[in-house]
PDB file of C-alpha atoms in Angstrom:
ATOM      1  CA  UNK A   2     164.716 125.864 129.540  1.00 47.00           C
ATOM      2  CA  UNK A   3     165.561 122.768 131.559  1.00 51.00           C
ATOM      3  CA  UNK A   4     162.719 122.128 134.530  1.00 51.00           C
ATOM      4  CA  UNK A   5     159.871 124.645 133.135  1.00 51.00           C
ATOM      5  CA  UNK A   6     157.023 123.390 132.446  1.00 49.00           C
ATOM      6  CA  UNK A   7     154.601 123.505 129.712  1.00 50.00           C
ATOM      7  CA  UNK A   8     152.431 125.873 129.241  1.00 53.00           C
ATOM      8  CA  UNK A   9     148.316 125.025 129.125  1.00 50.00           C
ATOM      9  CA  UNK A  10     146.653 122.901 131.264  1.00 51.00           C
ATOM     10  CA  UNK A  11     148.241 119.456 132.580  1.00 49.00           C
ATOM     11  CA  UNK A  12     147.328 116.352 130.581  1.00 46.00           C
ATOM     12  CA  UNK A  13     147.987 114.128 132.861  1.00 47.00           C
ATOM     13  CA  UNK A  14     145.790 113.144 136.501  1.00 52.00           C
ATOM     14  CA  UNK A  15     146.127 110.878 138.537  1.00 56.00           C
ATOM     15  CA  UNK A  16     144.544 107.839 138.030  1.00 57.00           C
ATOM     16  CA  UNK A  17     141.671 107.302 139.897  1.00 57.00           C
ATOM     17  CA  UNK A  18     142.052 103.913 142.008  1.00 64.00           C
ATOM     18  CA  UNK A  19     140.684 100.831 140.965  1.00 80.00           C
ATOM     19  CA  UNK A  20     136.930  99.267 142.070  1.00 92.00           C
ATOM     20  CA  UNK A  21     137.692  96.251 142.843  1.00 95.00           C
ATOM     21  CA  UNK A  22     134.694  96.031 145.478  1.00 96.00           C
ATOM     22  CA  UNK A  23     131.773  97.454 144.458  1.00 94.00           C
ATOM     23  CA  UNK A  24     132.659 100.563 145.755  1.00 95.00           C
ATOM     24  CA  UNK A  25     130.750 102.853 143.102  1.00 95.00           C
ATOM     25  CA  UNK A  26     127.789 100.865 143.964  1.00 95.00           C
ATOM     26  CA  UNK A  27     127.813 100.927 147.395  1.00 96.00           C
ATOM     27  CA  UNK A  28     129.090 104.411 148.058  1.00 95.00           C
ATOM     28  CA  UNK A  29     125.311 106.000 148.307  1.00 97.00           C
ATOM     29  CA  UNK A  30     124.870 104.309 151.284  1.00 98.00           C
ATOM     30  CA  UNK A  31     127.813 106.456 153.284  1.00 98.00           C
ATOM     31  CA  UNK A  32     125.472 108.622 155.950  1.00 98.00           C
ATOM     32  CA  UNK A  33     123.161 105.793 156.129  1.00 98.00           C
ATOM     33  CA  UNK A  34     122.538 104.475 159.574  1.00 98.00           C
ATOM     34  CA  UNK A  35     123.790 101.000 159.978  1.00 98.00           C
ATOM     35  CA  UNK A  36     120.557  99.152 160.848  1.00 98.00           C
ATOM     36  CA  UNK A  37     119.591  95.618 160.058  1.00 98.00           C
ATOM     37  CA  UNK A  38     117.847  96.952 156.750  1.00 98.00           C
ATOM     38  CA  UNK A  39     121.090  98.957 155.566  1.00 98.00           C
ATOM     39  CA  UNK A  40     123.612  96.289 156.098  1.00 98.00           C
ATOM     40  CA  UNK A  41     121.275  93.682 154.318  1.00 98.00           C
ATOM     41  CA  UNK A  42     121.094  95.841 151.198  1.00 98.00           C
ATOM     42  CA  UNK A  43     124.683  96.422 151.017  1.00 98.00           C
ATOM     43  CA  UNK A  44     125.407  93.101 151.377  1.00 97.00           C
ATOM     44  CA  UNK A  45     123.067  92.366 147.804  1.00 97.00           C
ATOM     45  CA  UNK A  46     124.830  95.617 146.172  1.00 97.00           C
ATOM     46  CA  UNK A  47     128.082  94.684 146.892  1.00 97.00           C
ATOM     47  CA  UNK A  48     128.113  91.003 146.154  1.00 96.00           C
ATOM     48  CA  UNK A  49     129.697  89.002 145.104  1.00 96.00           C
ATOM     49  CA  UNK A  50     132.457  90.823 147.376  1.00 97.00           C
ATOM     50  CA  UNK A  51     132.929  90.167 151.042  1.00 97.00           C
ATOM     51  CA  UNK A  52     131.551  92.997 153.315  1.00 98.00           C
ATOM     52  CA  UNK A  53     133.281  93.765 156.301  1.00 97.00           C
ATOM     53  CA  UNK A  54     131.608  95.947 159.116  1.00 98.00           C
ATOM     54  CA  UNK A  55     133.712  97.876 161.300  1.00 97.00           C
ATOM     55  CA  UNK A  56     132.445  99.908 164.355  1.00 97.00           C
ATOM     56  CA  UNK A  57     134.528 102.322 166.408  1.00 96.00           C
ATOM     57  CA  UNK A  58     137.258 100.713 168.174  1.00 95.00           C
ATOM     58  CA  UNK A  59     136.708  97.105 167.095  1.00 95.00           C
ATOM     59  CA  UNK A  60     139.882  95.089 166.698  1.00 95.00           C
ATOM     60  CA  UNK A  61     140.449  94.056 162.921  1.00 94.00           C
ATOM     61  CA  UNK A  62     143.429  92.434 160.852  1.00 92.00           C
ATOM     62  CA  UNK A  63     145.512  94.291 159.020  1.00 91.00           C
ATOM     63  CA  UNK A  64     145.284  92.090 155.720  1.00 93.00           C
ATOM     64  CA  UNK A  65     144.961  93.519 152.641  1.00 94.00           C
ATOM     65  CA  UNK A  66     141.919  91.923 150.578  1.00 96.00           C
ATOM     66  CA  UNK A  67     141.546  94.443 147.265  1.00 96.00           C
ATOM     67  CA  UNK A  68     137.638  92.842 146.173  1.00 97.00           C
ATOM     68  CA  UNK A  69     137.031  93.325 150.161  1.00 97.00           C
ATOM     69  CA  UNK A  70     134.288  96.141 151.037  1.00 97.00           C
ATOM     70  CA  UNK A  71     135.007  97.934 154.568  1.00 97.00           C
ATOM     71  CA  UNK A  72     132.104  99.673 155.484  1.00 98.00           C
ATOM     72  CA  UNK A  73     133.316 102.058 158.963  1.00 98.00           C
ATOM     73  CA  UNK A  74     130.408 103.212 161.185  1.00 98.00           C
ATOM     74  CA  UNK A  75     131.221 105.968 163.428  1.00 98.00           C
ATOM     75  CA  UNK A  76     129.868 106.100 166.648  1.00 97.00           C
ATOM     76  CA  UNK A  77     126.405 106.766 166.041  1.00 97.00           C
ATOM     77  CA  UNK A  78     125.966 103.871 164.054  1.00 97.00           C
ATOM     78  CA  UNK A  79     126.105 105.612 160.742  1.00 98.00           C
ATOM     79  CA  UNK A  80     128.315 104.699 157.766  1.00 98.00           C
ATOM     80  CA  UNK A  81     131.096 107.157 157.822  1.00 98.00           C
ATOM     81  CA  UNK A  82     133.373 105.879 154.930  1.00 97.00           C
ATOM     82  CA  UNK A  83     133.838 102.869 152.775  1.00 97.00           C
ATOM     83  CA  UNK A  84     136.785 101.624 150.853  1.00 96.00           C
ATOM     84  CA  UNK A  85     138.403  98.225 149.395  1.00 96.00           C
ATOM     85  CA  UNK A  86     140.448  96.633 150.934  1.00 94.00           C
TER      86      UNK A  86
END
């Protein structure tokens, strides 16, 4: 039969995205208020990779940097998300 598909469970998954920085090592600290002590330790996890802090409504550019760490606080100064880029 032309479009079925197979029976059993699906092989295939997507594939997780790449680390390309330091993500899986960094990603405990998301929840973590952003004090002095925080951002210093991140900055020694994630290295050699360039950190970037962003807080809520800060201006940033829109390049693309893949071994780049973005760490987004939300507005009570605690790490909401991180991702490369």
């Amino acid at each position: 039969m032309l479009g079925a598909l197979p029976s059993g469970p699906l092989q295939a998954q997507a594939a997780a995205p790449a680390d390309t920085c330091g993500l899986t090592l960094t990603a405990r600290f998301v929840g973590a208020r952003a004090v002095p002590q925080v951002r210093g330790t991140v900055l020694q996890v994630a290295r050699p990779h360039p950190v970037r802090w962003i807080a809520p409504g800060q201006a940033i550019t829109l390049d693309q940097n893949p071994e780049r760490l973005n760490v987004i606080v939300d507005e009570t100064g605690r790490i909401a998300v991180m991702r490369c880029g």
